[in-house]
Tab-separated table of N, CA and C in Angstrom:
chain	number	residue	atom	x	y	z
Q	1	UNK	N	-44.746	-31.068	-36.677
Q	1	UNK	CA	-44.027	-30.428	-35.608
Q	1	UNK	C	-44.736	-29.181	-35.460
Q	2	UNK	N	-44.627	-28.375	-36.654
Q	2	UNK	CA	-45.082	-26.746	-36.913
Q	2	UNK	C	-46.123	-26.617	-37.846
Q	3	UNK	N	-47.099	-26.218	-37.510
Q	3	UNK	CA	-48.278	-25.814	-38.566
Q	3	UNK	C	-48.431	-24.430	-38.797
Q	4	UNK	N	-48.605	-23.915	-40.037
Q	4	UNK	CA	-48.580	-22.363	-40.394
Q	4	UNK	C	-49.767	-22.371	-40.976
Q	5	UNK	N	-50.813	-21.519	-40.790
Q	5	UNK	CA	-52.191	-21.181	-41.058
Q	5	UNK	C	-52.693	-20.006	-41.418
Q	6	UNK	N	-52.645	-19.708	-42.898
Q	6	UNK	CA	-52.822	-18.377	-43.527
Q	6	UNK	C	-54.249	-18.078	-43.408
Q	7	UNK	N	-54.417	-16.835	-43.605
Q	7	UNK	CA	-55.866	-16.280	-43.382
Q	7	UNK	C	-55.893	-15.039	-44.299
Q	8	UNK	N	-57.188	-14.481	-44.818
Q	8	UNK	CA	-57.461	-13.492	-45.443
Q	8	UNK	C	-57.459	-13.086	-47.145
Q	9	UNK	N	-57.028	-14.442	-47.409
Q	9	UNK	CA	-57.354	-14.283	-49.028
Q	9	UNK	C	-58.797	-13.988	-49.832
Q	10	UNK	N	-58.802	-13.726	-50.797
Q	10	UNK	CA	-60.157	-13.650	-51.300
Q	10	UNK	C	-60.192	-12.834	-52.645
Q	11	UNK	N	-61.276	-12.567	-53.207
Q	11	UNK	CA	-61.281	-12.035	-54.488
Q	11	UNK	C	-61.555	-10.474	-54.043
Q	12	UNK	N	-61.007	-9.254	-54.721
Q	12	UNK	CA	-60.757	-8.331	-54.766
Q	12	UNK	C	-60.443	-7.550	-55.907
Q	13	UNK	N	-61.129	-6.162	-56.135
Q	13	UNK	CA	-61.111	-5.294	-57.263
Q	13	UNK	C	-59.714	-4.890	-57.771
Q	14	UNK	N	-59.149	-4.776	-58.760
Q	14	UNK	CA	-57.889	-4.089	-59.114
Q	14	UNK	C	-58.024	-2.541	-58.341
Q	15	UNK	N	-57.041	-2.115	-57.580
Q	15	UNK	CA	-56.621	-0.892	-56.840
Q	15	UNK	C	-57.233	-1.214	-55.305
Q	16	UNK	N	-57.656	-2.489	-54.848
Q	16	UNK	CA	-58.121	-2.672	-53.691
Q	16	UNK	C	-57.064	-3.275	-52.713
Q	17	UNK	N	-57.520	-3.637	-51.620
Q	17	UNK	CA	-56.506	-4.116	-50.450
Q	17	UNK	C	-56.778	-5.379	-50.100
Q	18	UNK	N	-56.359	-6.187	-49.465
Q	18	UNK	CA	-56.703	-7.468	-48.800
Q	18	UNK	C	-54.937	-7.421	-47.731
Q	19	UNK	N	-55.329	-8.291	-46.379
Q	19	UNK	CA	-54.528	-8.405	-45.435
Q	19	UNK	C	-54.543	-9.419	-45.029
Q	20	UNK	N	-53.094	-10.326	-45.597
Q	20	UNK	CA	-52.967	-12.020	-45.355
Q	20	UNK	C	-52.327	-11.872	-43.653
Q	21	UNK	N	-52.802	-12.843	-43.244
Q	21	UNK	CA	-52.365	-13.360	-42.015
Q	21	UNK	C	-51.394	-14.663	-41.927
Q	22	UNK	N	-50.756	-15.205	-41.190
Q	22	UNK	CA	-50.259	-16.344	-40.874
Q	22	UNK	C	-49.943	-16.772	-39.503
Q	23	UNK	N	-50.324	-17.619	-39.104
Q	23	UNK	CA	-50.068	-17.963	-37.411
Q	23	UNK	C	-49.210	-19.076	-37.227
Q	24	UNK	N	-48.355	-19.100	-36.890
Q	24	UNK	CA	-47.211	-20.600	-36.672
Q	24	UNK	C	-47.490	-20.926	-35.239
Q	25	UNK	N	-47.562	-22.159	-35.031
Q	25	UNK	CA	-48.166	-22.851	-34.011
Q	25	UNK	C	-47.482	-24.492	-33.808
Q	26	UNK	N	-47.249	-24.811	-32.745
Q	26	UNK	CA	-46.432	-26.044	-32.627
Q	26	UNK	C	-45.159	-26.061	-31.785
Q	27	UNK	N	-44.257	-26.821	-32.413
Q	27	UNK	CA	-43.036	-27.260	-31.790
Q	27	UNK	C	-41.976	-26.215	-32.099
Q	28	UNK	N	-42.035	-24.837	-31.460
Q	28	UNK	CA	-41.574	-23.862	-31.893
Q	28	UNK	C	-40.919	-23.167	-30.789
Q	29	UNK	N	-39.352	-23.389	-30.849
Q	29	UNK	CA	-38.659	-22.623	-29.710
Q	29	UNK	C	-38.365	-21.043	-30.038
Q	30	UNK	N	-37.958	-20.920	-31.667
Q	30	UNK	CA	-37.801	-19.537	-31.869
Q	30	UNK	C	-38.304	-19.183	-33.480
Q	31	UNK	N	-38.323	-18.340	-34.107
Q	31	UNK	CA	-38.290	-18.378	-35.439
Q	31	UNK	C	-37.830	-17.347	-36.036
Q	32	UNK	N	-37.237	-17.549	-36.761
Q	32	UNK	CA	-36.085	-16.550	-37.341
Q	32	UNK	C	-36.795	-15.805	-38.561
Q	33	UNK	N	-36.626	-16.158	-39.552
Q	33	UNK	CA	-37.133	-15.361	-41.019
Q	33	UNK	C	-38.128	-15.673	-41.131
Q	34	UNK	N	-39.388	-15.010	-41.614
Q	34	UNK	CA	-40.684	-15.283	-42.075
Q	34	UNK	C	-40.711	-14.523	-43.362
Q	35	UNK	N	-41.484	-15.212	-44.121
Q	35	UNK	CA	-41.938	-14.293	-45.457
Q	35	UNK	C	-43.167	-15.186	-46.217
Q	36	UNK	N	-43.547	-14.350	-47.034
Q	36	UNK	CA	-44.680	-14.503	-48.200
Q	36	UNK	C	-44.137	-14.943	-49.319
Q	37	UNK	N	-44.585	-15.932	-50.059
Q	37	UNK	CA	-43.974	-15.909	-51.677
Q	37	UNK	C	-45.284	-16.261	-52.529
Q	38	UNK	N	-45.589	-16.293	-53.613
Q	38	UNK	CA	-46.669	-16.501	-54.485
Q	38	UNK	C	-46.428	-17.316	-55.257
Q	39	UNK	N	-47.347	-18.395	-56.286
Q	39	UNK	CA	-47.325	-18.850	-57.224
Q	39	UNK	C	-48.389	-18.969	-58.251
Q	40	UNK	N	-48.364	-18.114	-59.356
Q	40	UNK	CA	-49.638	-17.742	-60.233
Q	40	UNK	C	-49.507	-19.261	-61.388
Q	41	UNK	N	-50.784	-19.619	-61.601
Q	41	UNK	CA	-50.497	-20.733	-62.958
Q	41	UNK	C	-49.455	-20.669	-63.883
Q	42	UNK	N	-48.652	-21.467	-64.013
Q	42	UNK	CA	-47.915	-22.027	-65.074
Q	42	UNK	C	-46.716	-21.064	-64.593
Q	43	UNK	N	-46.735	-20.374	-63.472
Q	43	UNK	CA	-45.352	-19.930	-62.992
Q	43	UNK	C	-44.460	-20.271	-61.886
Q	44	UNK	N	-43.298	-19.860	-61.526
Q	44	UNK	CA	-42.723	-20.542	-60.608
Q	44	UNK	C	-43.083	-19.682	-59.220
Q	45	UNK	N	-42.825	-20.456	-58.059
Q	45	UNK	CA	-43.172	-20.001	-56.996
Q	45	UNK	C	-42.213	-18.653	-56.670
Q	46	UNK	N	-42.397	-17.495	-56.347
Q	46	UNK	CA	-41.421	-16.501	-56.070
Q	46	UNK	C	-41.582	-15.917	-54.491
Q	47	UNK	N	-40.626	-15.393	-54.381
Q	47	UNK	CA	-40.446	-14.627	-52.892
Q	47	UNK	C	-41.233	-13.209	-53.275
Q	48	UNK	N	-41.949	-12.534	-52.246
Q	48	UNK	CA	-42.921	-11.601	-52.290
Q	48	UNK	C	-42.406	-10.598	-51.161
Q	49	UNK	N	-42.192	-11.187	-50.001
Q	49	UNK	CA	-41.701	-10.335	-48.807
Q	49	UNK	C	-41.372	-11.386	-47.761
Q	50	UNK	N	-40.000	-10.718	-47.012
Q	50	UNK	CA	-39.645	-11.382	-46.116
Q	50	UNK	C	-39.084	-10.321	-45.090
Q	51	UNK	N	-39.271	-10.903	-43.709
Q	51	UNK	CA	-38.855	-10.375	-42.570
Q	51	UNK	C	-38.320	-11.076	-41.367
Q	52	UNK	N	-37.073	-10.387	-40.815
Q	52	UNK	CA	-36.198	-11.242	-39.862
Q	52	UNK	C	-36.707	-11.220	-38.649
Q	53	UNK	N	-36.102	-11.495	-37.487
Q	53	UNK	CA	-36.898	-11.630	-36.483
Q	53	UNK	C	-36.365	-10.148	-35.528
Q	54	UNK	N	-35.228	-9.325	-35.950
Q	54	UNK	CA	-34.805	-8.250	-35.981
Q	54	UNK	C	-35.803	-7.207	-36.718
Q	55	UNK	N	-36.768	-7.428	-37.615
Q	55	UNK	CA	-37.456	-6.852	-38.574
Q	55	UNK	C	-36.802	-6.035	-39.517
Q	56	UNK	N	-35.834	-6.645	-40.316
Q	56	UNK	CA	-35.395	-6.333	-41.467
Q	56	UNK	C	-36.077	-6.834	-42.169
Q	57	UNK	N	-36.566	-5.940	-43.356
Q	57	UNK	CA	-37.652	-6.608	-44.290
Q	57	UNK	C	-36.749	-6.527	-45.698
Q	58	UNK	N	-36.905	-7.254	-46.648
Q	58	UNK	CA	-36.721	-7.431	-48.363
Q	58	UNK	C	-38.304	-7.842	-48.987
Q	59	UNK	N	-38.279	-7.154	-50.056
Q	59	UNK	CA	-39.250	-7.038	-50.870
Q	59	UNK	C	-38.883	-6.998	-52.646
Q	60	UNK	N	-39.451	-7.933	-53.030
Q	60	UNK	CA	-39.339	-8.189	-54.579
Q	60	UNK	C	-39.639	-6.613	-54.971
Q	61	UNK	N	-39.158	-6.187	-56.475
Q	61	UNK	CA	-39.324	-4.694	-56.951
Q	61	UNK	C	-40.689	-4.570	-57.173
Q	62	UNK	N	-41.370	-5.804	-57.552
Q	62	UNK	CA	-42.674	-5.624	-58.294
Q	62	UNK	C	-43.877	-5.349	-57.191
Q	63	UNK	N	-43.667	-5.499	-55.805
Q	63	UNK	CA	-44.639	-4.749	-54.821
Q	63	UNK	C	-44.041	-4.007	-53.925
Q	64	UNK	N	-42.649	-3.483	-54.084
Q	64	UNK	CA	-42.336	-2.372	-53.206
Q	64	UNK	C	-43.069	-0.926	-53.565
Q	65	UNK	N	-43.779	-0.384	-52.245
Q	65	UNK	CA	-44.528	0.522	-52.250
Q	65	UNK	C	-45.923	0.282	-52.070
Q	66	UNK	N	-46.406	-1.177	-52.185
Q	66	UNK	CA	-47.874	-1.436	-52.486
Q	66	UNK	C	-47.856	-2.614	-51.259
Q	67	UNK	N	-46.810	-3.183	-51.101
Q	67	UNK	CA	-46.881	-4.348	-50.007
Q	67	UNK	C	-46.165	-4.024	-48.655
Q	68	UNK	N	-46.708	-4.235	-47.518
Q	68	UNK	CA	-45.968	-4.260	-46.211
Q	68	UNK	C	-46.158	-5.579	-45.700
Q	69	UNK	N	-44.903	-5.903	-45.243
Q	69	UNK	CA	-44.831	-7.029	-44.158
Q	69	UNK	C	-44.532	-6.763	-42.688
Q	70	UNK	N	-45.119	-7.301	-41.904
Q	70	UNK	CA	-44.997	-7.031	-40.363
Q	70	UNK	C	-44.929	-8.569	-39.729
Q	71	UNK	N	-44.494	-8.294	-38.296
Q	71	UNK	CA	-44.710	-9.404	-37.823
Q	71	UNK	C	-44.997	-9.120	-36.109
Q	72	UNK	N	-45.474	-10.103	-35.695
Q	72	UNK	CA	-45.958	-9.846	-34.157
Q	72	UNK	C	-45.171	-11.311	-33.622
Q	73	UNK	N	-44.337	-10.934	-32.674
Q	73	UNK	CA	-43.210	-12.241	-32.466
Q	73	UNK	C	-44.037	-12.954	-31.355
Q	74	UNK	N	-44.565	-11.790	-30.352
Q	74	UNK	CA	-45.399	-12.583	-29.303
Q	74	UNK	C	-46.416	-14.019	-29.675
Q	75	UNK	N	-47.361	-13.736	-30.825
Q	75	UNK	CA	-48.179	-14.397	-31.470
Q	75	UNK	C	-47.850	-15.188	-32.538
Q	76	UNK	N	-46.635	-15.135	-32.965
Q	76	UNK	CA	-45.458	-16.154	-34.042
Q	76	UNK	C	-46.424	-15.884	-35.364
Q	77	UNK	N	-47.056	-14.712	-35.406
Q	77	UNK	CA	-47.739	-14.374	-36.646
Q	77	UNK	C	-47.034	-13.095	-37.666
Q	78	UNK	N	-47.041	-13.384	-38.670
Q	78	UNK	CA	-46.299	-12.673	-39.911
Q	78	UNK	C	-47.743	-11.908	-40.679
Q	79	UNK	N	-47.669	-10.719	-41.020
Q	79	UNK	CA	-48.986	-10.450	-41.808
Q	79	UNK	C	-48.471	-9.491	-43.102
Q	80	UNK	N	-49.214	-9.500	-44.143
Q	80	UNK	CA	-48.856	-9.243	-45.515
Q	80	UNK	C	-50.040	-7.959	-45.715
Q	81	UNK	N	-49.748	-6.713	-45.854
Q	81	UNK	CA	-50.940	-5.694	-46.360
Q	81	UNK	C	-50.471	-5.543	-47.685
Q	82	UNK	N	-51.391	-5.806	-48.344
Q	82	UNK	CA	-51.443	-5.603	-49.729
Q	82	UNK	C	-52.532	-4.422	-50.212
Q	83	UNK	N	-51.722	-3.226	-50.979
Q	83	UNK	CA	-52.581	-2.283	-51.366
Q	83	UNK	C	-52.303	-1.909	-53.050
Q	84	UNK	N	-53.427	-1.360	-53.692
Q	84	UNK	CA	-53.073	-1.326	-54.681
Q	84	UNK	C	-53.077	-2.328	-55.778
Q	85	UNK	N	-53.813	-3.298	-55.559
Q	85	UNK	CA	-53.701	-4.387	-56.163
Q	85	UNK	C	-53.880	-4.465	-57.429
Q	86	UNK	N	-52.961	-5.137	-58.292
Q	86	UNK	CA	-53.037	-5.477	-59.626
Q	86	UNK	C	-53.514	-6.953	-60.242
Q	87	UNK	N	-54.196	-7.000	-61.214
Q	87	UNK	CA	-54.960	-8.160	-61.947
Q	87	UNK	C	-53.507	-9.165	-61.714
Q	88	UNK	N	-52.017	-8.802	-61.812
Q	88	UNK	CA	-50.996	-9.438	-61.993
Q	88	UNK	C	-50.546	-10.107	-60.796
Q	89	UNK	N	-50.836	-9.588	-59.695
Q	89	UNK	CA	-50.747	-9.824	-58.359
Q	89	UNK	C	-51.483	-11.754	-58.103
Q	90	UNK	N	-52.689	-11.616	-58.918
Q	90	UNK	CA	-53.283	-12.699	-58.776
Q	90	UNK	C	-52.578	-14.381	-58.617
Q	91	UNK	N	-52.738	-14.839	-57.480
Q	91	UNK	CA	-51.637	-16.014	-57.329
Q	91	UNK	C	-52.039	-16.740	-55.856
Q	92	UNK	N	-51.370	-17.754	-55.436
Q	92	UNK	CA	-51.707	-18.784	-54.351
Q	92	UNK	C	-50.479	-18.045	-53.548
Q	93	UNK	N	-51.055	-17.494	-52.400
Q	93	UNK	CA	-49.990	-17.034	-51.588
Q	93	UNK	C	-49.489	-17.843	-50.396
Q	94	UNK	N	-48.301	-18.149	-50.179
Q	94	UNK	CA	-48.078	-19.128	-49.125
Q	94	UNK	C	-47.293	-18.456	-48.020
Q	95	UNK	N	-47.239	-18.730	-47.253
Q	95	UNK	CA	-46.350	-18.557	-45.781
Q	95	UNK	C	-45.260	-19.679	-45.707
Q	96	UNK	N	-43.981	-18.799	-45.245
Q	96	UNK	CA	-43.066	-19.304	-44.707
Q	96	UNK	C	-42.182	-19.023	-43.911
Q	97	UNK	N	-41.464	-19.898	-42.532
Q	97	UNK	CA	-40.731	-19.615	-41.636
Q	97	UNK	C	-39.960	-20.567	-41.445
Q	98	UNK	N	-39.142	-19.931	-41.079
Q	98	UNK	CA	-37.380	-20.884	-40.528
Q	98	UNK	C	-37.648	-20.931	-39.008
Q	99	UNK	N	-37.931	-21.849	-38.762
Q	99	UNK	CA	-38.457	-22.371	-37.328
Q	99	UNK	C	-36.994	-23.145	-36.499
Q	100	UNK	N	-36.997	-22.639	-35.400
Q	100	UNK	CA	-36.095	-23.890	-34.648
Q	100	UNK	C	-36.858	-24.439	-33.802
Q	101	UNK	N	-37.088	-25.519	-33.703
Q	101	UNK	CA	-37.795	-26.533	-32.740
Q	101	UNK	C	-36.938	-26.684	-31.238
Q	102	UNK	N	-37.801	-27.170	-30.160
Q	102	UNK	CA	-37.287	-27.300	-28.959
Q	102	UNK	C	-36.342	-28.610	-29.400
Q	103	UNK	N	-35.322	-28.282	-28.583
Q	103	UNK	CA	-34.415	-30.004	-28.549
Q	103	UNK	C	-33.578	-29.949	-30.121
Q	104	UNK	N	-33.622	-28.845	-30.820
Q	104	UNK	CA	-33.053	-28.775	-32.183
Q	104	UNK	C	-31.634	-27.514	-32.041
Q	105	UNK	N	-30.531	-27.490	-32.809
Q	105	UNK	CA	-29.765	-26.586	-32.584
Q	105	UNK	C	-29.982	-25.764	-34.086
Q	106	UNK	N	-30.650	-26.511	-35.046
Q	106	UNK	CA	-30.926	-25.892	-36.194
Q	106	UNK	C	-32.381	-25.555	-36.714
Q	107	UNK	N	-32.175	-24.751	-37.830
Q	107	UNK	CA	-33.619	-24.244	-37.986
Q	107	UNK	C	-34.023	-25.175	-39.405
Q	108	UNK	N	-35.441	-25.404	-39.585
Q	108	UNK	CA	-36.146	-25.886	-40.331
Q	108	UNK	C	-36.956	-24.873	-41.151
Q	109	UNK	N	-37.185	-25.182	-42.544
Q	109	UNK	CA	-38.361	-24.349	-43.330
Q	109	UNK	C	-39.788	-24.955	-43.312
Q	110	UNK	N	-40.860	-24.054	-43.028
Q	110	UNK	CA	-41.879	-24.704	-42.827
Q	110	UNK	C	-43.008	-23.857	-43.914
Q	111	UNK	N	-43.887	-24.647	-44.171
Q	111	UNK	CA	-44.567	-23.693	-45.309
Q	111	UNK	C	-46.570	-24.199	-44.924
Q	112	UNK	N	-46.890	-23.033	-45.342
Q	112	UNK	CA	-48.480	-22.990	-45.046
Q	112	UNK	C	-49.409	-23.602	-46.307
Q	113	UNK	N	-50.378	-23.693	-46.176
Q	113	UNK	CA	-50.833	-24.728	-47.256
Q	113	UNK	C	-51.298	-23.632	-48.477
Q	114	UNK	N	-51.310	-22.260	-48.149
Q	114	UNK	CA	-51.491	-21.420	-49.108
Q	114	UNK	C	-52.987	-20.613	-49.426
Q	115	UNK	N	-53.096	-19.502	-49.650
Q	115	UNK	CA	-54.586	-18.676	-49.432
Q	115	UNK	C	-54.324	-18.096	-50.958
Q	116	UNK	N	-55.874	-18.320	-51.613
Q	116	UNK	CA	-56.024	-17.578	-53.037
Q	116	UNK	C	-56.430	-16.089	-52.921
Q	117	UNK	N	-55.632	-15.613	-53.813
Q	117	UNK	CA	-55.483	-13.970	-53.826
Q	117	UNK	C	-55.999	-13.859	-55.551
Q	118	UNK	N	-57.510	-13.241	-55.484
Q	118	UNK	CA	-57.702	-12.908	-57.038
Q	118	UNK	C	-58.000	-11.693	-57.194
Q	119	UNK	N	-57.286	-10.802	-58.365
Q	119	UNK	CA	-57.796	-9.414	-58.185
Q	119	UNK	C	-58.263	-9.514	-59.680
Q	120	UNK	N	-59.440	-8.746	-59.615
Q	120	UNK	CA	-60.194	-9.056	-61.135
Q	120	UNK	C	-61.485	-8.384	-60.994
Q	121	UNK	N	-61.455	-7.174	-62.137
Q	121	UNK	CA	-62.894	-6.454	-62.204
Q	121	UNK	C	-64.210	-7.208	-62.626
């Protein structure tokens, strides 16, 4: 029904920056919350940042002041600007969206396939 495609991951040195993008497409009537999660090897998936349709944001304490989440509702796209990257930020980053499809009265949670972010010197 819905596809989320992430882009922008890659290899960056400590202190560098990356911008992740996630575009949602398909059977979408409206999107409520969009967010970014990450999962490092041997660890649980964790919330990085989330943003609501009225542009309220929430960040994990580990990225506050370094990462910024934003969205373009006309494009059904969410972004994550990552600055001052640290080796511990290395993970697969997943996009998530709460989507209300056409002909539905409830929201469903959809996930992208993930994009690798590696921070290393």
